[in-house]
Coordinates of C-alpha atoms in Angstrom, one line a residue:
M1 CA 195.9 -186.7 -11.9
K2 CA 195.2 -184.8 -15.1
A3 CA 191.7 -183.3 -15.5
Q4 CA 189.7 -185.0 -18.2
K5 CA 189.3 -182.9 -21.3
N6 CA 185.7 -181.9 -22.0
T7 CA 184.8 -183.1 -25.4
A8 CA 181.1 -182.2 -25.2
G9 CA 179.9 -179.8 -28.0
T10 CA 178.8 -176.3 -27.3
R11 CA 175.3 -175.2 -28.4
I12 CA 176.0 -171.9 -30.0
R13 CA 173.9 -172.9 -33.0
Y14 CA 170.8 -172.6 -30.8
R15 CA 171.7 -169.0 -29.9
V16 CA 172.2 -168.4 -33.6
V17 CA 168.6 -169.6 -34.2
A18 CA 167.3 -167.4 -31.3
F19 CA 169.1 -164.3 -32.6
T20 CA 168.0 -164.9 -36.2
T21 CA 164.4 -165.3 -34.9
T22 CA 164.5 -161.8 -33.5
L23 CA 165.3 -160.7 -37.0
A24 CA 162.1 -162.3 -38.2
A25 CA 160.2 -160.5 -35.3
L26 CA 161.6 -157.2 -36.3
T27 CA 160.6 -157.6 -40.0
Y28 CA 157.0 -158.1 -39.0
L29 CA 157.0 -155.4 -36.4
D30 CA 157.6 -152.8 -39.1
R31 CA 155.5 -154.4 -41.8
V32 CA 152.4 -154.9 -39.7
C33 CA 152.6 -151.5 -38.0
I34 CA 151.6 -149.6 -41.1
S35 CA 148.4 -151.6 -41.6
I36 CA 147.2 -150.7 -38.1
V37 CA 147.9 -146.9 -38.4
A38 CA 146.8 -146.9 -42.1
P39 CA 143.5 -145.1 -41.2
N40 CA 145.5 -142.3 -39.5
I41 CA 147.9 -142.1 -42.4
M42 CA 145.1 -141.9 -44.9
H43 CA 143.4 -139.2 -42.9
D44 CA 146.5 -137.0 -42.5
I45 CA 147.9 -137.4 -46.0
R46 CA 144.4 -137.6 -47.6
L47 CA 144.8 -141.0 -49.4
T48 CA 142.1 -143.1 -51.0
T49 CA 141.7 -146.8 -50.5
I50 CA 143.3 -147.5 -53.9
Q51 CA 146.2 -145.2 -53.1
M52 CA 146.8 -146.9 -49.8
G53 CA 146.8 -150.2 -51.6
Y54 CA 149.6 -149.0 -53.8
V55 CA 151.5 -147.8 -50.7
F56 CA 151.3 -151.3 -49.4
S57 CA 152.4 -152.8 -52.7
A58 CA 155.3 -150.3 -53.2
F59 CA 157.2 -152.1 -50.5
T60 CA 156.5 -155.5 -51.9
L61 CA 157.4 -154.6 -55.4
A62 CA 160.8 -153.4 -54.3
Y63 CA 161.2 -156.4 -52.1
A64 CA 160.6 -158.7 -55.0
L65 CA 162.9 -156.8 -57.4
F66 CA 165.9 -156.8 -55.0
E67 CA 165.4 -160.2 -53.3
I68 CA 167.6 -162.3 -55.6
P69 CA 170.4 -159.7 -56.0
T70 CA 170.7 -159.3 -52.2
A71 CA 170.7 -163.1 -51.7
W72 CA 173.4 -163.5 -54.4
W73 CA 175.4 -160.8 -52.6
A74 CA 175.1 -162.8 -49.4
D75 CA 176.4 -165.9 -51.1
R76 CA 179.4 -163.9 -52.2
I77 CA 180.4 -162.0 -48.9
G78 CA 178.4 -163.7 -46.1
S79 CA 175.2 -163.0 -44.2
R80 CA 176.9 -161.2 -41.3
R81 CA 177.6 -158.1 -43.3
V82 CA 174.5 -158.3 -45.6
I83 CA 172.0 -158.7 -42.8
T84 CA 173.6 -155.7 -41.0
R85 CA 173.2 -153.6 -44.1
I86 CA 169.6 -154.8 -44.5
V87 CA 168.5 -153.9 -41.0
L88 CA 170.3 -150.5 -41.0
W89 CA 168.7 -149.6 -44.3
W90 CA 165.2 -150.6 -43.4
S91 CA 165.5 -148.9 -40.0
T92 CA 166.5 -145.7 -41.8
F93 CA 163.4 -145.8 -44.0
T94 CA 161.2 -146.7 -41.0
L95 CA 162.4 -143.5 -39.5
M96 CA 161.8 -141.7 -42.8
T97 CA 158.2 -143.0 -43.0
A98 CA 157.5 -140.6 -40.1
A99 CA 158.5 -137.7 -42.3
A100 CA 156.1 -138.5 -45.2
F101 CA 153.7 -135.7 -45.9
S102 CA 152.4 -136.6 -49.4
Y103 CA 151.3 -139.6 -51.4
A104 CA 154.3 -139.4 -53.7
G105 CA 156.7 -139.1 -50.8
L106 CA 155.1 -142.1 -49.0
L107 CA 155.3 -144.2 -52.1
V108 CA 159.0 -143.5 -52.6
I109 CA 159.8 -144.1 -48.9
R110 CA 158.0 -147.4 -48.8
F111 CA 159.6 -148.5 -52.1
L112 CA 163.0 -147.8 -50.7
F113 CA 162.0 -149.5 -47.4
G114 CA 161.4 -152.6 -49.5
V115 CA 164.7 -152.3 -51.3
G116 CA 166.4 -152.3 -48.0
E117 CA 164.5 -155.2 -46.4
A118 CA 164.8 -157.5 -49.5
G119 CA 166.8 -160.6 -48.9
A120 CA 166.4 -160.7 -45.1
W121 CA 164.7 -164.1 -45.1
P122 CA 166.9 -165.8 -47.7
N123 CA 169.9 -164.6 -45.6
A124 CA 168.3 -166.3 -42.6
A125 CA 168.0 -169.4 -44.7
R126 CA 171.7 -169.1 -45.6
V127 CA 172.5 -168.8 -41.9
F128 CA 170.6 -172.0 -41.1
T129 CA 172.4 -173.7 -44.0
R130 CA 175.8 -172.9 -42.4
W131 CA 174.9 -173.4 -38.8
I132 CA 172.1 -176.0 -38.5
P133 CA 172.4 -179.8 -39.3
A134 CA 170.0 -180.9 -42.0
R135 CA 167.9 -183.0 -39.6
E136 CA 167.2 -179.8 -37.4
R137 CA 166.3 -177.4 -40.2
G138 CA 162.6 -177.9 -40.1
R139 CA 162.5 -177.0 -36.4
A140 CA 164.8 -174.1 -36.9
Q141 CA 162.6 -172.7 -39.7
G142 CA 159.5 -173.3 -37.6
I143 CA 161.0 -171.4 -34.7
F144 CA 162.1 -168.6 -37.0
F145 CA 158.6 -168.1 -38.5
A146 CA 157.0 -168.5 -35.0
G147 CA 159.0 -165.4 -33.9
A148 CA 157.9 -163.5 -37.0
H149 CA 154.2 -164.4 -36.5
L150 CA 154.3 -163.8 -32.8
S151 CA 155.6 -160.3 -33.5
G152 CA 153.0 -159.8 -36.2
G153 CA 150.2 -161.1 -34.0
L154 CA 151.1 -158.9 -31.0
T155 CA 152.0 -155.8 -33.1
P156 CA 148.3 -154.7 -33.6
I157 CA 147.8 -154.8 -29.9
L158 CA 151.1 -153.0 -29.2
V159 CA 150.5 -150.3 -31.8
T160 CA 146.9 -149.8 -30.7
Y161 CA 148.3 -149.2 -27.2
L162 CA 151.1 -146.9 -28.3
A163 CA 148.6 -144.9 -30.3
T164 CA 146.8 -143.9 -27.1
F165 CA 149.7 -141.6 -26.3
L166 CA 151.8 -141.4 -29.5
N167 CA 150.9 -140.4 -33.0
W168 CA 151.7 -142.6 -36.0
R169 CA 154.9 -140.7 -36.8
A170 CA 156.3 -141.1 -33.3
I171 CA 155.6 -144.9 -33.5
F172 CA 157.7 -145.2 -36.7
L173 CA 160.5 -143.3 -35.1
L174 CA 160.5 -145.7 -32.1
F175 CA 160.6 -148.8 -34.3
G176 CA 163.4 -147.4 -36.4
V177 CA 165.6 -146.9 -33.4
I178 CA 164.9 -150.5 -32.2
G179 CA 166.1 -151.9 -35.6
T180 CA 169.3 -149.8 -35.6
V181 CA 170.3 -151.2 -32.2
W182 CA 169.6 -154.7 -33.3
A183 CA 171.9 -154.3 -36.4
L184 CA 174.8 -153.2 -34.4
A185 CA 174.4 -156.1 -31.9
W186 CA 174.2 -158.6 -34.8
F187 CA 177.4 -157.4 -36.5
W188 CA 179.2 -157.5 -33.1
W189 CA 178.2 -161.1 -32.2
F190 CA 177.4 -163.2 -35.3
R191 CA 179.9 -165.0 -37.5
D192 CA 179.1 -166.6 -40.9
E193 CA 180.8 -169.9 -40.2
P194 CA 180.9 -172.0 -37.0
R195 CA 184.7 -172.1 -37.2
E196 CA 184.8 -168.3 -37.0
H197 CA 182.8 -168.0 -33.8
P198 CA 184.9 -167.8 -30.7
S199 CA 182.3 -169.4 -28.5
A200 CA 181.7 -172.5 -30.6
N201 CA 184.1 -175.3 -29.7
A202 CA 185.6 -178.0 -32.0
A203 CA 183.0 -180.6 -31.2
E204 CA 180.1 -178.4 -32.2
R205 CA 181.9 -177.2 -35.3
D206 CA 182.7 -180.7 -36.4
L207 CA 179.1 -181.9 -35.8
I208 CA 177.6 -179.0 -37.8
E209 CA 180.0 -179.3 -40.7
S210 CA 179.6 -183.1 -41.0
T211 CA 175.8 -183.0 -41.0
R212 CA 174.8 -179.8 -42.8
G213 CA 175.2 -181.3 -46.3
L214 CA 177.7 -178.7 -47.7
P215 CA 181.1 -179.0 -49.2
S216 CA 183.9 -178.1 -46.8
T217 CA 184.5 -174.4 -46.9
H218 CA 187.7 -174.3 -44.8
G219 CA 186.6 -171.0 -43.4
N220 CA 185.9 -169.4 -46.8
N221 CA 182.4 -167.9 -46.8
A222 CA 182.2 -167.0 -50.4
S223 CA 180.6 -169.3 -52.9
S224 CA 180.1 -169.2 -56.6
T225 CA 176.4 -169.2 -57.5
S226 CA 175.6 -171.9 -60.0
W227 CA 172.7 -170.4 -62.0
K228 CA 172.6 -173.4 -64.2
D229 CA 172.0 -175.7 -61.3
I230 CA 169.3 -173.4 -60.0
A231 CA 167.6 -173.1 -63.4
R232 CA 167.6 -176.9 -63.8
T233 CA 165.8 -177.5 -60.4
R234 CA 162.5 -178.9 -61.7
S235 CA 160.8 -178.5 -58.3
L236 CA 161.5 -174.8 -58.2
L237 CA 158.4 -173.8 -60.3
P238 CA 155.8 -175.6 -58.2
L239 CA 157.7 -174.5 -55.0
S240 CA 157.5 -170.9 -56.1
L241 CA 153.8 -171.1 -57.1
Q242 CA 152.8 -172.5 -53.8
Y243 CA 154.7 -169.7 -52.1
F244 CA 153.0 -167.1 -54.3
A245 CA 149.7 -168.3 -52.8
N246 CA 151.1 -168.3 -49.3
T247 CA 152.4 -164.8 -49.4
Y248 CA 149.3 -163.5 -51.2
G249 CA 147.3 -164.6 -48.2
F250 CA 149.8 -163.3 -45.7
Y251 CA 149.7 -159.8 -47.1
F252 CA 145.9 -159.8 -46.8
F253 CA 146.4 -160.5 -43.1
I254 CA 148.9 -157.7 -42.5
T255 CA 147.4 -155.1 -44.8
W256 CA 143.6 -155.2 -45.3
L257 CA 142.4 -157.6 -42.6
P258 CA 141.8 -154.8 -40.0
A259 CA 139.7 -152.9 -42.5
Y260 CA 137.8 -156.0 -43.5
L261 CA 136.9 -156.8 -39.9
L262 CA 135.8 -153.2 -39.4
R263 CA 133.9 -152.5 -42.6
A264 CA 132.6 -155.9 -43.5
R265 CA 132.2 -157.5 -40.1
G266 CA 131.6 -154.5 -37.8
L267 CA 134.3 -155.3 -35.2
K268 CA 135.7 -152.4 -33.3
S269 CA 138.3 -151.3 -30.8
V270 CA 140.0 -154.0 -28.7
E271 CA 137.9 -156.8 -30.4
L272 CA 139.1 -155.5 -33.8
A273 CA 142.8 -155.4 -32.7
T274 CA 142.5 -158.9 -31.2
F275 CA 141.0 -160.5 -34.3
A276 CA 143.4 -158.6 -36.6
G277 CA 146.3 -160.3 -34.8
L278 CA 144.7 -163.7 -34.4
P279 CA 145.9 -165.2 -37.7
L280 CA 149.5 -164.5 -36.8
L281 CA 149.1 -165.6 -33.2
F282 CA 147.6 -168.9 -34.3
S283 CA 150.4 -169.1 -36.8
V284 CA 153.0 -169.2 -34.0
I285 CA 151.6 -172.6 -32.9
A286 CA 151.4 -173.7 -36.6
D287 CA 155.0 -172.6 -37.3
V288 CA 156.5 -174.6 -34.4
T289 CA 154.4 -177.7 -34.8
G290 CA 154.9 -177.6 -38.6
G291 CA 158.6 -177.5 -38.2
V292 CA 158.7 -180.3 -35.7
T293 CA 156.2 -182.4 -37.6
T294 CA 157.9 -182.1 -41.0
D295 CA 161.3 -183.2 -39.5
F296 CA 159.7 -186.1 -37.6
I297 CA 157.8 -187.4 -40.6
S298 CA 160.7 -186.9 -43.0
R299 CA 163.0 -188.9 -40.7
R300 CA 160.5 -191.8 -40.5
F301 CA 158.9 -191.9 -43.9
G302 CA 161.0 -189.7 -46.2
T303 CA 160.9 -186.1 -47.4
K304 CA 158.1 -186.7 -49.9
A305 CA 155.7 -187.5 -47.1
G306 CA 157.3 -185.1 -44.5
R307 CA 157.5 -182.1 -46.8
C308 CA 155.0 -182.6 -49.7
G309 CA 152.2 -184.7 -48.2
L310 CA 152.0 -182.7 -45.0
S311 CA 152.0 -179.4 -46.8
A312 CA 149.3 -180.5 -49.3
I313 CA 147.0 -181.5 -46.5
A314 CA 147.6 -178.2 -44.7
Y315 CA 146.7 -176.2 -47.7
L316 CA 143.5 -178.1 -48.2
I317 CA 142.5 -177.2 -44.7
A318 CA 143.5 -173.6 -45.3
A319 CA 141.3 -173.4 -48.5
A320 CA 138.3 -174.8 -46.7
A321 CA 138.7 -172.5 -43.7
M322 CA 139.1 -169.4 -45.8
L323 CA 136.0 -170.2 -47.8
G324 CA 134.1 -170.8 -44.5
G325 CA 135.3 -167.4 -43.3
A326 CA 133.9 -165.7 -46.4
L327 CA 130.5 -167.5 -46.0
A328 CA 130.2 -167.2 -42.2
A329 CA 127.2 -165.0 -41.1
N330 CA 128.8 -164.0 -37.7
G331 CA 131.7 -161.7 -37.6
R332 CA 133.5 -163.5 -34.8
S333 CA 133.1 -166.8 -36.5
A334 CA 134.5 -165.4 -39.7
G335 CA 137.5 -164.0 -37.7
V336 CA 138.2 -167.4 -36.2
L337 CA 137.9 -169.3 -39.5
I338 CA 140.2 -166.8 -41.3
A339 CA 142.7 -167.1 -38.5
L340 CA 142.6 -170.9 -38.7
G341 CA 143.0 -170.8 -42.5
G342 CA 146.0 -168.5 -42.2
A343 CA 147.6 -170.7 -39.5
A344 CA 147.1 -173.8 -41.7
S345 CA 148.9 -172.1 -44.6
M346 CA 151.7 -171.0 -42.3
F347 CA 152.1 -174.6 -41.1
T348 CA 153.8 -175.2 -44.5
L349 CA 156.5 -172.6 -44.1
A350 CA 159.0 -174.8 -42.4
S351 CA 158.6 -177.4 -45.1
A352 CA 158.9 -174.9 -47.9
W353 CA 162.0 -173.2 -46.6
A354 CA 163.7 -176.5 -45.6
T355 CA 163.0 -177.8 -49.1
A356 CA 164.5 -174.7 -50.6
I357 CA 167.6 -175.1 -48.5
D358 CA 167.9 -178.8 -49.3
L359 CA 167.4 -178.2 -53.1
G360 CA 169.8 -175.2 -53.1
R361 CA 172.6 -176.5 -50.8
E362 CA 175.5 -174.1 -51.4
N363 CA 173.2 -171.9 -53.5
S364 CA 170.5 -171.9 -50.8
A365 CA 170.3 -168.1 -50.5
V366 CA 169.6 -167.6 -54.2
L367 CA 167.2 -170.5 -54.6
S368 CA 165.2 -169.6 -51.5
A369 CA 165.2 -166.0 -52.7
T370 CA 163.8 -167.1 -56.0
M371 CA 160.9 -168.8 -54.2
N372 CA 160.5 -165.8 -51.9
T373 CA 160.4 -163.5 -55.0
A374 CA 157.5 -165.4 -56.4
G375 CA 155.9 -165.0 -53.0
Q376 CA 156.5 -161.2 -53.0
L377 CA 154.8 -161.0 -56.4
G378 CA 151.7 -162.4 -54.7
G379 CA 152.2 -160.0 -51.8
M380 CA 152.4 -157.1 -54.2
L381 CA 149.1 -158.1 -56.0
S382 CA 147.2 -158.9 -52.9
P383 CA 146.5 -155.4 -51.5
V384 CA 145.9 -153.9 -54.9
V385 CA 143.5 -156.6 -56.1
L386 CA 141.4 -156.3 -52.9
A387 CA 141.4 -152.5 -53.2
Y388 CA 140.0 -152.6 -56.8
I389 CA 137.5 -155.3 -56.0
V390 CA 136.1 -153.3 -53.0
D391 CA 136.2 -150.0 -54.9
R392 CA 134.5 -151.3 -58.0
L393 CA 132.3 -154.1 -56.7
G394 CA 131.9 -153.3 -53.0
N395 CA 132.5 -157.0 -52.2
W396 CA 134.7 -157.7 -49.2
N397 CA 134.2 -161.5 -49.3
L398 CA 135.3 -162.1 -52.9
P399 CA 139.0 -161.6 -52.0
L400 CA 138.7 -164.4 -49.4
E401 CA 137.1 -166.7 -52.0
I402 CA 140.0 -165.9 -54.4
L403 CA 142.5 -166.7 -51.6
S404 CA 140.7 -170.0 -50.9
G405 CA 141.2 -171.0 -54.6
L406 CA 144.9 -170.0 -54.4
Y407 CA 145.4 -172.3 -51.4
L408 CA 143.8 -175.1 -53.3
M409 CA 146.3 -174.5 -56.1
A410 CA 149.1 -174.6 -53.6
A411 CA 148.0 -178.0 -52.4
V412 CA 148.2 -179.3 -56.0
C413 CA 151.7 -177.8 -56.4
W414 CA 153.1 -179.9 -53.5
I415 CA 152.2 -183.0 -55.5
F416 CA 154.8 -182.0 -58.1
I417 CA 157.7 -181.1 -55.7
K418 CA 160.4 -183.7 -55.4
P419 CA 162.7 -183.0 -52.4
E420 CA 164.1 -186.5 -52.3
G421 CA 167.8 -187.0 -52.7
T422 CA 168.8 -183.5 -51.6
S423 CA 169.4 -184.2 -47.9
S424 CA 170.2 -186.8 -45.4
L425 CA 166.7 -186.5 -44.2
H426 CA 165.4 -188.6 -47.1
S427 CA 167.3 -191.6 -45.8
P428 CA 166.0 -193.1 -42.5
A429 CA 169.3 -194.9 -42.0
K430 CA 171.3 -191.8 -42.5
A431 CA 169.0 -189.8 -40.2
L432 CA 169.5 -192.4 -37.4
Q433 CA 173.3 -192.0 -37.8
T434 CA 173.1 -188.2 -37.5
D435 CA 170.8 -188.5 -34.5
S436 CA 173.4 -190.7 -32.7
I437 CA 176.1 -188.0 -33.2
A438 CA 174.2 -185.5 -31.1

């Protein structure tokens, strides 16, 4: 008797999500590290608060400038090679951060660091576009951001511990080596298309290609970016504006939050490190639940409710919590409210990136890069605006009140975003069909 042929699909796509999530974790490991050792850097290189604000923003400026070109490059040659280049580049300049001995040198190094890291997340979005069925993308994005925020939340504790026996220069050297090893592993294992991966069988390849909402590529990774289609995407402007607010807040958490908790709230040592990482640790839960919730509601009630309605409510909660943090009399209460506000804003990330993928389709890397570029502009302004407010007005709470207003604006933006008609998720009947395939 002949053995029955196994027609069950492999699940390599889940390993792709896991591997890509470690990319997110690495990006935040390096970004958050500098905010924790900033006092030591400022002491050794003799930097003022405003100068350190520009050091933070130098990275973000470069990231914004090179985000779209790097994403376009990925749409031309594939994410396997581009992500490898990204991680090798930023690891090199993580190593070089350890060699900075002047304000000018640190500015140049952090700018070039941003040049190298630009495009990492749009490339991750492109990976999900190729490897993940449309109905699973919210969850995939939620897991991706959870990995990033878990890394960002634990980094203050990790770096505080490492600083007990390593100086800040040695810490950057260690993190640079970790990134280099990751890049080599990625290039060896990952493939741009499911059909190119030796471990993915025909059943899984067919499932992905029939439910991801892309034209058949027949193994060809390159695509011709349609700038006209991107420019005519009416939802792109409000999508970008809400992401400006999101990233403006995020950069407060990973740059000046430790200083805020120390100088404005009097928290110190382990308590300071814990509350500095709390927004990102809370965000881990928000990322996963946000991804699962947006997919669930989208399948049942349509993407307008699942993406837009859900995100608008989350931003309203974020605005209220951030204002409460600014007004709280107790430092610990302020820290908890700020963390809750940050987590509520991050609850929207899966919706935002899934919407960008759905709107962009074969141009998902460039369209998501456009949204992320708007976010990086917010991230570039955030550290500098706070530095000037504190330097000129001595007011640490005003930046939180500004952030509360930006979150309110983001909630309004989601009212004008129209993700319907871009994915099988908007049709409950179609969603049920794709569910049955798995």
